[in-house]
Short mmCIF file of C-alpha atoms and ligand atoms in Angstrom, two decimals:
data_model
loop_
_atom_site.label_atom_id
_atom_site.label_comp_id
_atom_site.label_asym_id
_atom_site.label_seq_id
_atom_site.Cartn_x
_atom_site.Cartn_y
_atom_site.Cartn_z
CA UNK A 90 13.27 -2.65 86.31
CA UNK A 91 13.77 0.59 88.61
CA UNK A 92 11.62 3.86 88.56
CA UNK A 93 12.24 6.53 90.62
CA UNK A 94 9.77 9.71 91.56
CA UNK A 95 11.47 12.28 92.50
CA UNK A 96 10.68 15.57 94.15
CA UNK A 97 7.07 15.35 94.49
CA UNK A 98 4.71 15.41 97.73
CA UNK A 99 3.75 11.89 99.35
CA UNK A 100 0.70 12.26 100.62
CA UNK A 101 -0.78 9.18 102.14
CA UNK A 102 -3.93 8.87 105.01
CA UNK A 103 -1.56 9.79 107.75
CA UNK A 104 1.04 12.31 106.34
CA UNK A 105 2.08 14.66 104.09
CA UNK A 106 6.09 14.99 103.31
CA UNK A 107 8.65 15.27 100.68
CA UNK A 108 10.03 12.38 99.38
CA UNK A 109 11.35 10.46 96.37
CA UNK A 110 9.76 7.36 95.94
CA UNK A 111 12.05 4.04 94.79
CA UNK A 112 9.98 1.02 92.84
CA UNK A 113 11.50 -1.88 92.05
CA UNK A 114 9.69 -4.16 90.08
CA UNK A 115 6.27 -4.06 91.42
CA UNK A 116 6.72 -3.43 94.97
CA UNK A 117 8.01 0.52 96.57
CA UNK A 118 11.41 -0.28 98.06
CA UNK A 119 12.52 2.99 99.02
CA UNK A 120 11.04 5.99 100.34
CA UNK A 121 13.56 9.27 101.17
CA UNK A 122 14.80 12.06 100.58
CA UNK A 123 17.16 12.43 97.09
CA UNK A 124 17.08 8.59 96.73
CA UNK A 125 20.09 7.68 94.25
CA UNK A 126 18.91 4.58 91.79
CA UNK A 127 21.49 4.71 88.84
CA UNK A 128 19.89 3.25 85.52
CA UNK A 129 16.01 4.28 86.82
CA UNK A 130 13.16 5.50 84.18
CA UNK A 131 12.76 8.67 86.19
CA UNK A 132 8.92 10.10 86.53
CA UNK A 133 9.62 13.70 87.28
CA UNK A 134 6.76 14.80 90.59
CA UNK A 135 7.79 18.27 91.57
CA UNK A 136 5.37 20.67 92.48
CA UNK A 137 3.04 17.23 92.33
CA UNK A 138 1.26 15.15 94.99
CA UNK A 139 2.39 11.33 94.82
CA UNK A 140 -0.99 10.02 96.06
CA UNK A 141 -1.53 6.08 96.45
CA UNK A 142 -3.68 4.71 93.25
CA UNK A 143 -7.76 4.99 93.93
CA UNK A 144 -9.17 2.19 95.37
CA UNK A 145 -13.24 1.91 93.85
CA UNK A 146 -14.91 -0.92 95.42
CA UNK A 147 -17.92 -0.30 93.89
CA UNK A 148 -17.89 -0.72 90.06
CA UNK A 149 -20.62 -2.79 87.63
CA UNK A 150 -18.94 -3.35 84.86
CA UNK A 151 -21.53 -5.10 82.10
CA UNK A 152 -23.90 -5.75 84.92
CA UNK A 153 -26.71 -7.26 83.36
CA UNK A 154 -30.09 -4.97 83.92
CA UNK A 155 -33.04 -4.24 82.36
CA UNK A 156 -32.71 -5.97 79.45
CA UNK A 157 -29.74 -4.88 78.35
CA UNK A 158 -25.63 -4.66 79.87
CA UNK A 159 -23.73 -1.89 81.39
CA UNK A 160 -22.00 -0.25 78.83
CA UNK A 161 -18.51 -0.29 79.92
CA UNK A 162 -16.71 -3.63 80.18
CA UNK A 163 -13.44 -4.76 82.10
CA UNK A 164 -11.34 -3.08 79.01
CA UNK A 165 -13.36 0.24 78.72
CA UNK A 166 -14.20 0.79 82.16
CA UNK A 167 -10.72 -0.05 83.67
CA UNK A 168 -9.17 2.40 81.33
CA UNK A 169 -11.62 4.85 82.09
CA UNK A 170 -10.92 4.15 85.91
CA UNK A 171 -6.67 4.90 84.85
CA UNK A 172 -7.28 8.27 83.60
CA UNK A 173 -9.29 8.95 86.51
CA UNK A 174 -6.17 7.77 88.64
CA UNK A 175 -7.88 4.26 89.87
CA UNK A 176 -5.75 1.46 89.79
CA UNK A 177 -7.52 -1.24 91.25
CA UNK A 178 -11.32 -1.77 91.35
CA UNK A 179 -13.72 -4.22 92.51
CA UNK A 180 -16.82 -5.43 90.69
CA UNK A 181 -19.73 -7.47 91.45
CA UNK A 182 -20.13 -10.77 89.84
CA UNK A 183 -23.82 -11.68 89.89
CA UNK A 184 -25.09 -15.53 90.99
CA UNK A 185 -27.86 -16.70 88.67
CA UNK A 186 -30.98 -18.26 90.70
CA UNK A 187 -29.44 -21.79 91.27
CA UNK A 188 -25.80 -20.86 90.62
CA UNK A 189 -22.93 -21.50 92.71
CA UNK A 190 -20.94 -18.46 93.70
CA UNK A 191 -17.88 -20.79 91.87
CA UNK A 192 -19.56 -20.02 88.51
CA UNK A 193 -20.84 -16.63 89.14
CA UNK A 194 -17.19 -16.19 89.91
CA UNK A 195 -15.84 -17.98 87.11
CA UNK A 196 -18.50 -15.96 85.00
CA UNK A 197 -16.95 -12.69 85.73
CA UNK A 198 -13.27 -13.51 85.73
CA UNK A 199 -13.68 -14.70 82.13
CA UNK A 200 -15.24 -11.07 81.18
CA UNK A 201 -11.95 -9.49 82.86
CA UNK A 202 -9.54 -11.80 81.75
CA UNK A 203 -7.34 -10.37 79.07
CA UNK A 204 -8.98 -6.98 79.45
CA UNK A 205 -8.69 -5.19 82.37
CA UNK A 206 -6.04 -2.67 82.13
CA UNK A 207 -5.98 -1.88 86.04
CA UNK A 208 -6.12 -5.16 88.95
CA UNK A 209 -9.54 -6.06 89.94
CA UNK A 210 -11.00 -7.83 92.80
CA UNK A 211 -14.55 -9.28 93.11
CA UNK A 212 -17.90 -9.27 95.31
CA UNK A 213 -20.52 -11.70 94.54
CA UNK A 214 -24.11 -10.94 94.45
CA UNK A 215 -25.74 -13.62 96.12
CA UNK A 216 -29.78 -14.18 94.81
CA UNK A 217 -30.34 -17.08 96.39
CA UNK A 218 -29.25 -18.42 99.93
CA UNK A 219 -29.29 -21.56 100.37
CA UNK A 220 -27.65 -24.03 102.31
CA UNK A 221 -25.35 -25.02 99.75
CA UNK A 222 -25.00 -21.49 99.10
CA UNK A 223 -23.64 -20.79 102.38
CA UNK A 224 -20.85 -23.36 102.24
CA UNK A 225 -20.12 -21.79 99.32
CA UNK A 226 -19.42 -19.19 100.62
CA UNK A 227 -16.01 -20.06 102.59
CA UNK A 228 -14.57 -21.80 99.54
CA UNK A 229 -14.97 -18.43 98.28
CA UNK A 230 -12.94 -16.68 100.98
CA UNK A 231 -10.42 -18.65 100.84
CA UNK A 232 -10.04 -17.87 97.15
CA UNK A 233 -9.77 -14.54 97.30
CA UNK A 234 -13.70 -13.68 97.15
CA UNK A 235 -13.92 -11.85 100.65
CA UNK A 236 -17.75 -9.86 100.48
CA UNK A 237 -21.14 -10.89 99.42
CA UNK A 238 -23.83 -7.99 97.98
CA UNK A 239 -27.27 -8.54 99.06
CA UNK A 240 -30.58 -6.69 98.17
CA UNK A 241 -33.43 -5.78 100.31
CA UNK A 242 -34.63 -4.07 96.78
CA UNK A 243 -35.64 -5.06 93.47
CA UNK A 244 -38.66 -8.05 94.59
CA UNK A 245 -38.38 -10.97 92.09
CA UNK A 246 -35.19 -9.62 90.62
CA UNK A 247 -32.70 -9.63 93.88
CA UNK A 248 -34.42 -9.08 96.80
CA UNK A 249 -34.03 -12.06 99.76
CA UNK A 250 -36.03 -11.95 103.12
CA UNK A 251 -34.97 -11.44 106.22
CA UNK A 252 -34.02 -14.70 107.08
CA UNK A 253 -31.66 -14.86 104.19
CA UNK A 254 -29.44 -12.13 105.25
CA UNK A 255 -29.58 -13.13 108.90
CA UNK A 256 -28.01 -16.65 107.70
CA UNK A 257 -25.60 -14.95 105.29
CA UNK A 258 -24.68 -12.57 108.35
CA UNK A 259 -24.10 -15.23 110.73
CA UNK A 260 -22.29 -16.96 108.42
CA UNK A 261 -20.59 -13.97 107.35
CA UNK A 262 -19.10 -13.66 110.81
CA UNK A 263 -17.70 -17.56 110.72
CA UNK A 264 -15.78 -17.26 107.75
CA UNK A 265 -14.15 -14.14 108.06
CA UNK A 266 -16.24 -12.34 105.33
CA UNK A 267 -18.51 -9.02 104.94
CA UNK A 268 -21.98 -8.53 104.01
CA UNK A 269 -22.14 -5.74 101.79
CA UNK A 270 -25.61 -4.20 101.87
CA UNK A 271 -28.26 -2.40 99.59
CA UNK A 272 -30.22 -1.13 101.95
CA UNK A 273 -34.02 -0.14 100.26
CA UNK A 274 -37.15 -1.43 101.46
CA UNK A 275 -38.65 -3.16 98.04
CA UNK A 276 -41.88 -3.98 99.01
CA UNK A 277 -42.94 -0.42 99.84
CA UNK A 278 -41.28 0.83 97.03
CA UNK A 279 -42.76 -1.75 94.80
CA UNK A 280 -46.08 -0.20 95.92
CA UNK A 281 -45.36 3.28 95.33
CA UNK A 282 -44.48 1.93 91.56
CA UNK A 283 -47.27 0.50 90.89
CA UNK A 284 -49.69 3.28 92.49
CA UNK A 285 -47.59 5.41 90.65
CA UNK A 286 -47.46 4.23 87.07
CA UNK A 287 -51.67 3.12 87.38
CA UNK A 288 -51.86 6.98 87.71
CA UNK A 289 -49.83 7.39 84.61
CA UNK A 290 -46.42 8.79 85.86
CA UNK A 291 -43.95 7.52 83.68
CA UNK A 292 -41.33 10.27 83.49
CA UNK A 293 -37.72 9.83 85.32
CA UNK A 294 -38.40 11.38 87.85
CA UNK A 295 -41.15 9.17 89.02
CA UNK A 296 -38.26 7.10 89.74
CA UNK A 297 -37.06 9.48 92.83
CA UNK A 298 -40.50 9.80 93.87
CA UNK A 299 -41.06 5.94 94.58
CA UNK A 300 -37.97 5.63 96.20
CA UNK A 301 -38.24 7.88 99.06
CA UNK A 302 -35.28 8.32 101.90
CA UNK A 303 -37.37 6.93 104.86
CA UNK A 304 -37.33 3.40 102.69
CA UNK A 305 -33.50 3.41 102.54
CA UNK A 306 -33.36 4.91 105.71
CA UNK A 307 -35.63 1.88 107.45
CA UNK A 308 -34.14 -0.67 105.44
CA UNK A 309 -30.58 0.63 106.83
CA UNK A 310 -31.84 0.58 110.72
CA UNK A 311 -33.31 -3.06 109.93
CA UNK A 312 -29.89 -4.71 108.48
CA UNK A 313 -27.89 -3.63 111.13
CA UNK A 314 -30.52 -4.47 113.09
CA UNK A 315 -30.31 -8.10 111.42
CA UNK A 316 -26.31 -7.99 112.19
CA UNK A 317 -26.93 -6.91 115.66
CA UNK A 318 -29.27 -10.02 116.09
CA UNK A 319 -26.63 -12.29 114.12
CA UNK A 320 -23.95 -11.62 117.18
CA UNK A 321 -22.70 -7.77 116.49
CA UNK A 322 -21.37 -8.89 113.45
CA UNK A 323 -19.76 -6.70 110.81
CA UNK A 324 -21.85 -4.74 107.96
CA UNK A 325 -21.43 -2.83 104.74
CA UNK A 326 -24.05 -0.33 103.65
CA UNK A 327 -23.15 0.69 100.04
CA UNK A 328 -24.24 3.67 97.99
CA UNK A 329 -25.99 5.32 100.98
CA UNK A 330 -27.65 8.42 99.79
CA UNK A 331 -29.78 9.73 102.48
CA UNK A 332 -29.83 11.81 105.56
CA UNK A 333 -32.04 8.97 106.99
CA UNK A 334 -30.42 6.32 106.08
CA UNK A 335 -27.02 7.93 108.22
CA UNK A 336 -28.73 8.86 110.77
CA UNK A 337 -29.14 4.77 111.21
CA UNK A 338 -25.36 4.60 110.69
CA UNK A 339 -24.42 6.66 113.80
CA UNK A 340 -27.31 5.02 116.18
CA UNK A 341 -25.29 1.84 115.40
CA UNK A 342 -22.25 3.26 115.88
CA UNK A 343 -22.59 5.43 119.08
CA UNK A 344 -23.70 1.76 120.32
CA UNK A 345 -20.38 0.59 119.50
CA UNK A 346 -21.69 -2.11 116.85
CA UNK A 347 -19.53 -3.00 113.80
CA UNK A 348 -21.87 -0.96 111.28
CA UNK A 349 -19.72 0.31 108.21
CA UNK A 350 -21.25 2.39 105.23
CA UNK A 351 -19.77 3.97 101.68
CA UNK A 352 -20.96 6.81 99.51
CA UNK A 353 -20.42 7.73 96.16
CA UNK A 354 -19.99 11.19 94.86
CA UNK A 355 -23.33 11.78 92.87
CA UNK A 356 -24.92 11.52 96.25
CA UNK A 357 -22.27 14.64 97.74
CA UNK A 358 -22.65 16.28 94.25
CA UNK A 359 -26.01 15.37 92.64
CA UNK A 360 -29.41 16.39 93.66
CA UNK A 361 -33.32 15.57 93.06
CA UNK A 362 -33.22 19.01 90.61
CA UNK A 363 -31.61 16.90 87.85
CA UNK A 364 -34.89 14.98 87.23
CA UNK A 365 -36.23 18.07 86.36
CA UNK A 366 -33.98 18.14 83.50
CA UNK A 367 -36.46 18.82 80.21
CA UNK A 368 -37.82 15.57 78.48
CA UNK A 369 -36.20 12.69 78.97
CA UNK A 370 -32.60 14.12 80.03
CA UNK A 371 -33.81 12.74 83.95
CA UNK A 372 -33.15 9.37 82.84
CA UNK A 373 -29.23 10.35 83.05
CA UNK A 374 -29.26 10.43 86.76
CA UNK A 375 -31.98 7.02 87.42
CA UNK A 376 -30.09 5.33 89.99
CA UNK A 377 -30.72 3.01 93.20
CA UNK A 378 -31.16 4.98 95.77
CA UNK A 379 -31.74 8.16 93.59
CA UNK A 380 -30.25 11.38 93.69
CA UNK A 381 -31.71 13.42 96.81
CA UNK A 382 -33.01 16.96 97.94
CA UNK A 383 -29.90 18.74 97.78
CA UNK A 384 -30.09 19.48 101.77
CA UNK A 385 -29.38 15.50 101.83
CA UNK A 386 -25.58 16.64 100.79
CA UNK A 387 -24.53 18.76 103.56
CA UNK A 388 -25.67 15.64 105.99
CA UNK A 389 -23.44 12.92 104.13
CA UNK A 390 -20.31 15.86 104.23
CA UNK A 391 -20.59 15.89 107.84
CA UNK A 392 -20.52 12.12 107.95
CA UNK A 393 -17.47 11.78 105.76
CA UNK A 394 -15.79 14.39 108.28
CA UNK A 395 -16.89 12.53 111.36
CA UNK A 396 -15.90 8.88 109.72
CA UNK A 397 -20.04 7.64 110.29
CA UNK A 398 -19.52 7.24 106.69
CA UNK A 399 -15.77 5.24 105.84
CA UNK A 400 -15.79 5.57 102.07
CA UNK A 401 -15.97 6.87 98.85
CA UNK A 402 -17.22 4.20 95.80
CA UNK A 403 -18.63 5.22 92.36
CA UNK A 404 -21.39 2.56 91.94
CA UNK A 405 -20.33 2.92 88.36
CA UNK A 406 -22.78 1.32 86.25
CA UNK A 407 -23.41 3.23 82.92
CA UNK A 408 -26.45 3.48 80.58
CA UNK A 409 -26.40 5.26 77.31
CA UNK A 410 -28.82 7.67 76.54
CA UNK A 411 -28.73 7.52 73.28
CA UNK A 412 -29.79 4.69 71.14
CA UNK A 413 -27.32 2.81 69.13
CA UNK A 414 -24.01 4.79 70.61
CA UNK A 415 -20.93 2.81 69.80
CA UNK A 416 -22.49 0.11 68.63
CA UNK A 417 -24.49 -0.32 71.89
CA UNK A 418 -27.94 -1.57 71.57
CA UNK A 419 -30.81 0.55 73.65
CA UNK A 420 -30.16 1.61 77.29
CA UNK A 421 -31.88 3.93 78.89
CA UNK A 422 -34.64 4.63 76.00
CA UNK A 423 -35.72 1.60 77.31
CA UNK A 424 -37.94 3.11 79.40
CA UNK A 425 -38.81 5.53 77.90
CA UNK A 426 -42.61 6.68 79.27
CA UNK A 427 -42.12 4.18 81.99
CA UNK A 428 -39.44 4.71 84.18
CA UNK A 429 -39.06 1.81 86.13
CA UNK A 430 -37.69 -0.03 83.04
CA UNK A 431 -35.06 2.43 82.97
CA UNK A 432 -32.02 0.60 83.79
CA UNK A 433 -30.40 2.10 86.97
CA UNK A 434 -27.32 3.07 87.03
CA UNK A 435 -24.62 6.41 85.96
CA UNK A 436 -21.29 6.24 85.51
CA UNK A 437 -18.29 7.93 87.87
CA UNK A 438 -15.04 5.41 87.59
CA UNK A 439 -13.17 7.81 86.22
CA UNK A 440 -14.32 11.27 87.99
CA UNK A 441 -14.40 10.14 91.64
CA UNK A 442 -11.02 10.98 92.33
CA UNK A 443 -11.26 14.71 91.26
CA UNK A 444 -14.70 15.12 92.17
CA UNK A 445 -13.31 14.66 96.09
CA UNK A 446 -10.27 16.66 95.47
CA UNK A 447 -12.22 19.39 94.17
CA UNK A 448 -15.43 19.39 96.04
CA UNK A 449 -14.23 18.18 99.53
CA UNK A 450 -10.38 19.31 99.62
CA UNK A 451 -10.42 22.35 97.20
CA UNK A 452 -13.46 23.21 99.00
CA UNK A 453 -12.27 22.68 102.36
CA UNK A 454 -14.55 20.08 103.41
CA UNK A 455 -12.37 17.72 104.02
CA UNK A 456 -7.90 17.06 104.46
CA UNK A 457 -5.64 16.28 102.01
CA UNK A 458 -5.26 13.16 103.66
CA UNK A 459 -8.30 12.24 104.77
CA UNK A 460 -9.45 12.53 100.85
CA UNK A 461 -6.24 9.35 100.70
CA UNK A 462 -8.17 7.70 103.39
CA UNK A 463 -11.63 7.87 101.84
CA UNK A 464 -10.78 6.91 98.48
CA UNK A 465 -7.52 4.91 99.08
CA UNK A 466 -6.60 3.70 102.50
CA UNK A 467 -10.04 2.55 103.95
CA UNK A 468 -11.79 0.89 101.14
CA UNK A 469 -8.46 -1.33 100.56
CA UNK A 470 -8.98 -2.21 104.26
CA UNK A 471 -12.13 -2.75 104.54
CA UNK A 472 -12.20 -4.99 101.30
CA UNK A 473 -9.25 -7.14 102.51
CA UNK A 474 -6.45 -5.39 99.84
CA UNK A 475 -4.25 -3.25 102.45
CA UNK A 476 -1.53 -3.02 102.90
CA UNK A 477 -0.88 -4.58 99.38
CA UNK A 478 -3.06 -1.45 98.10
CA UNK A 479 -4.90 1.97 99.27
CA UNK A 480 -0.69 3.28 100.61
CA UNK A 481 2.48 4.17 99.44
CA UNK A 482 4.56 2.09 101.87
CA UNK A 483 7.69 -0.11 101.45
CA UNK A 484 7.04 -3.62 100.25
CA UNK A 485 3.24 -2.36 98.89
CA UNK A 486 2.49 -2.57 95.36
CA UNK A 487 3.43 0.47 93.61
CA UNK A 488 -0.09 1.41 92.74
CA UNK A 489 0.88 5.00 92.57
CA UNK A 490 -0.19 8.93 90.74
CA UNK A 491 0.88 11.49 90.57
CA UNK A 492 -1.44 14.28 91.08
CA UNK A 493 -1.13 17.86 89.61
CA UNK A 494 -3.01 19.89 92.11
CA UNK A 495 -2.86 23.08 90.31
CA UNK A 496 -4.53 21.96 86.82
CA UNK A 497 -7.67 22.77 86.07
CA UNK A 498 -10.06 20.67 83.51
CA UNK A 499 -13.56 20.58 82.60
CA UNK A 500 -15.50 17.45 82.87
CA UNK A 501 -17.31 16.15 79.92
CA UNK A 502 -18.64 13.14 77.65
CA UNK A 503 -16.50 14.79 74.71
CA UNK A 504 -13.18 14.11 76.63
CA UNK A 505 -13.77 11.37 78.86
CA UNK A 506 -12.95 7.61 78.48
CA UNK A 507 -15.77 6.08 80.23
CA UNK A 508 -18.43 4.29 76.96
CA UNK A 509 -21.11 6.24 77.44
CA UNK A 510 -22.36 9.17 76.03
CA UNK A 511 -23.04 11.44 78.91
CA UNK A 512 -21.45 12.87 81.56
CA UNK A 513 -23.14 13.49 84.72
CA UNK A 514 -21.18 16.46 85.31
CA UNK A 515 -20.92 17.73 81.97
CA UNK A 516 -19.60 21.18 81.55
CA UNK A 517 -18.21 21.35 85.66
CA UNK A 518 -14.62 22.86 85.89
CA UNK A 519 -12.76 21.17 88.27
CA UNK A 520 -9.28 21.70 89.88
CA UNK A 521 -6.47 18.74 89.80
CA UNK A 522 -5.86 16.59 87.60
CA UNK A 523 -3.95 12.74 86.94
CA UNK A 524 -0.52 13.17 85.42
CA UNK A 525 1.13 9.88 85.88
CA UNK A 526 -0.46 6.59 86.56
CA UNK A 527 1.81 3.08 87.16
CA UNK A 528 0.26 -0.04 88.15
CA UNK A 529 2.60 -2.65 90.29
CA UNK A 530 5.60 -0.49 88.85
CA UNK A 531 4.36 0.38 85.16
CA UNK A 532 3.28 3.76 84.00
CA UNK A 533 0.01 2.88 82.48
CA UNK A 534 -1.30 6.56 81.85
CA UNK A 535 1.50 9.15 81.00
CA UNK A 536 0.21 12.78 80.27
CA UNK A 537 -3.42 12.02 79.20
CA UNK A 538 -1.68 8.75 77.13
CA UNK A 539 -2.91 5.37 77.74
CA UNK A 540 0.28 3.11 77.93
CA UNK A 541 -1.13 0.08 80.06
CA UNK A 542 -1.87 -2.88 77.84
CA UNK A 543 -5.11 -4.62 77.59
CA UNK A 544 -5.21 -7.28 79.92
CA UNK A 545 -1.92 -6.67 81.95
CA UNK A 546 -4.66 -5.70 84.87
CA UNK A 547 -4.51 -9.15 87.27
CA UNK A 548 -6.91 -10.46 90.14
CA UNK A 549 -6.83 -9.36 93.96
CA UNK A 550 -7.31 -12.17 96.06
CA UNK A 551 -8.31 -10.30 98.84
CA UNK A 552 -7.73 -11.25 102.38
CA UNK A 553 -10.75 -10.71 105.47
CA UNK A 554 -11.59 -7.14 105.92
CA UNK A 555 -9.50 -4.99 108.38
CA UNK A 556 -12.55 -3.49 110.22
CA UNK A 557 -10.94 -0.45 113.00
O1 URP B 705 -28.68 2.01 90.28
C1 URP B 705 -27.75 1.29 90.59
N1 URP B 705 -27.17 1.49 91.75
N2 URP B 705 -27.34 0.32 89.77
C2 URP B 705 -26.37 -0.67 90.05
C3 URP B 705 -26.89 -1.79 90.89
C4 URP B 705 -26.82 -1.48 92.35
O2 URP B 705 -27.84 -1.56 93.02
O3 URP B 705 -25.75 -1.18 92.87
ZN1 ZN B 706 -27.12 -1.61 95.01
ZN1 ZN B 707 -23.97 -0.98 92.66
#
């Protein structure tokens, strides 16, 4: 099966030209100008962008927290990710205390298995290193399971020490894999929790306060730090949020070291005001790290334009606010007058794409391209899928949308596809918009249509990170 685009704008992380593209079967095959393919479905691009599918390495899809799940799962959240113009994400399994990474693995395929509607790849969480655990580990990468999350947050719950994520860093460095960081100092903050809830602080926004930027941004200096001591080896700070966190980035990185680090776009978008929403609304926006004084913004801009900071994830990991939505039993309610049993997490898989468009190319903050390289090229490098995925590029998958740059739309929980009743954004016009979405060669979202089929969405094996 052919398809041809025709007349539309490739824009990739490097360049911006006119071009039909040719896909056969899965794979691009030809890229030129008025490309002949007689007997082609034909997916009409003029006046559009043909942008490589968004690459979101950061999604939770029903990550167990709290007490209860995330509320999207591989079916939901994948088509969700489609409309949004994402075609291939990667999740975190979790390891249960005593689990092998095989089973946390295992655990997660089976939820994605016959419902993701876009290709998935997948972290693992690791809780517990042990010895065992670390052997583990290389079976892993040479399935396909490349990077390892770890948690300097969340004592009792995921936390490890110090010598943990040295070991998993040296080891890290042996088998051709990445350490994937959240960087929060939990021991402070669990102190700041405690003091603050004895003096009765239980609204959302208590949840900011105990989490302040100096512990994400000492927790940040001290991993690379820990890398640094492991050999120089390679690190992955995800969700950073604050100004002092980055400042740690580019210390590590004027030194030359191999220190890496993503944000997500309620950081850029997002600030510390929304806990001030009336009554409970604040719990929308509990998160780990939490949103930041808005001056934090204009600080992680500048590091997306001076590459200190090499991608843009969602950390998509929704909560509903309201109880019994869909079905869904209590989220966020759940801590209700005590916010830290508020599970943490908002959802963004589907307005990522957009939200960059708009806010850093619309706005001029950032190129047309390197908006491709943010969301696109580097995280399918860094995560071991490139060139495979994150291009448009003979012989890649054709993992490809096309992008309407002129159409405006208004982002909101009444329209969306992500299950969960809220919309961070609600009500915020933004310009560009998806048109046509194929995965490996299929159009799986045509004009605002879903056409993909549950399930069709298949693994990434993902290779060792391309680090540059
Ligand atoms: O609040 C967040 N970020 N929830 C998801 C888990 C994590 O730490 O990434
Ligand atoms: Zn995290
Ligand atoms: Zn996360």
């Amino acid at each position: 099966m052919k398809t041809l685009i025709t007349g539309g704008t490739v824009v990739t992380a490097t360049d911006t030209y006119k071009a039909d593209v040719l896909i056969d079967g899965e794979k691009v095959a030809a890229i030129g100008k008025d490309l002949r393919a007689g007997g082609a479905k034909r997916v009409d691009a003029s006046r559009k962008y043909v942008i490589p599918g968004g690459i979101d390495v950061h999604t939770h899809m029903e990550l167990p927290f709290g007490g209860t799940f995330a509320s999207d799962d591989f079916h939901t959240g994948t088509v969700a990710a489609a409309f949004g113009g994402t075609t291939s994400i990667v999740d975190f399994a979790v390891q249960d205390f005593g689990q092998s990474l095989e089973k946390a693995r295992d655990t997660w395929l089976a939820k994605a298995r016959g419902k993701a509607v876009v290709d998935y790849g997948l972290h693992v969480i690791v809780r517990d290193v042990s010895d065992k655990v670390l052997k583990e580990m290389a079976t892993m990468v040479s399935e396909g399971v490349t990077s390892f999350k770890l948690f300097m947050a969340y004592p009792g719950v995921f936390m490890v020490d110090d010598a943990a994520i040295f070991k998993a860093l040296a080891r890290s460095a042996e088998i051709g894999a990445l350490i994937l960081m959240h960087a929060e100092n939990g021991g402070v903050i669990d102190v700041l929790v405690k003091k603050a809830l004895a003096a009765k602080h239980g609204e959302p926004k208590w949840h900011a306060l105990t989490r302040p930027p100096e512990a994400e941004g000492e927790a940040t200096g001290r991993a690379y730090k820990l890398a640094e001591m492991a050999g120089g080896v390679p690190l992955y700070i995800v969700h950073l949020s604050a100004a002092q966190a980055l400042e740690q980035v580019r210390l590590f990185r004027d030194r030359g070291l191999p220190a890496y680090a993503e944000t997500c776009p309620q950081y850029l978008f997002l600030s510390y005001d929304s806990y001030e929403e009336p009554g409970f609304d604040g719990a929308k926006y509990v998160m780990s790290p939490p949103l930041r004084p808005k001056w934090h913004q204009d600080e992680l801009w500048r590091g997306l334009a001076k590459n200190d900071l090499q991608v843009v994830s969602t950390d998509h990991c929704p909560f509903c606010m309201k109880e019994g939505y869909q079905g869904l039993p209590k989220q966020k309610e759940l801590g209700r007058g005590d916010f830290s049993k508020i599970p943490n997490g908002a959802p963004g898989v589907e307005t990522r794409m957009v939200l960059l468009y708009d806010g850093g190319v619309v706005a001029g903050r950032i190129s047309l391209n390197r908006w491709i390289e943010l969301c696109c090229t580097t995280p399918a490098k860094i995560m071991g899928m490139f060139p495979k995925k994150g291009t448009i590029a003979v012989g890649s998958d054709a993992d490809i949308v096309v992008w309407d740059p002129k159409a405006t739309q208004t982002l909101s929980a009444k329209t969306h596809h992500m299950r969960v009743d809220y919309n961070p954004y609600e009500g915020k016009k933004v310009k560009g918009k998806v048109v046509t979405v194929l995965s490996r060669g299929e159009v799986i979202v045509d004009k605002d249509k879903l056409v993909g089929k549950k399930g069709r969405g298949r693994f990434v094996k993902r290779g060792s990170p391309a680090l540059s």
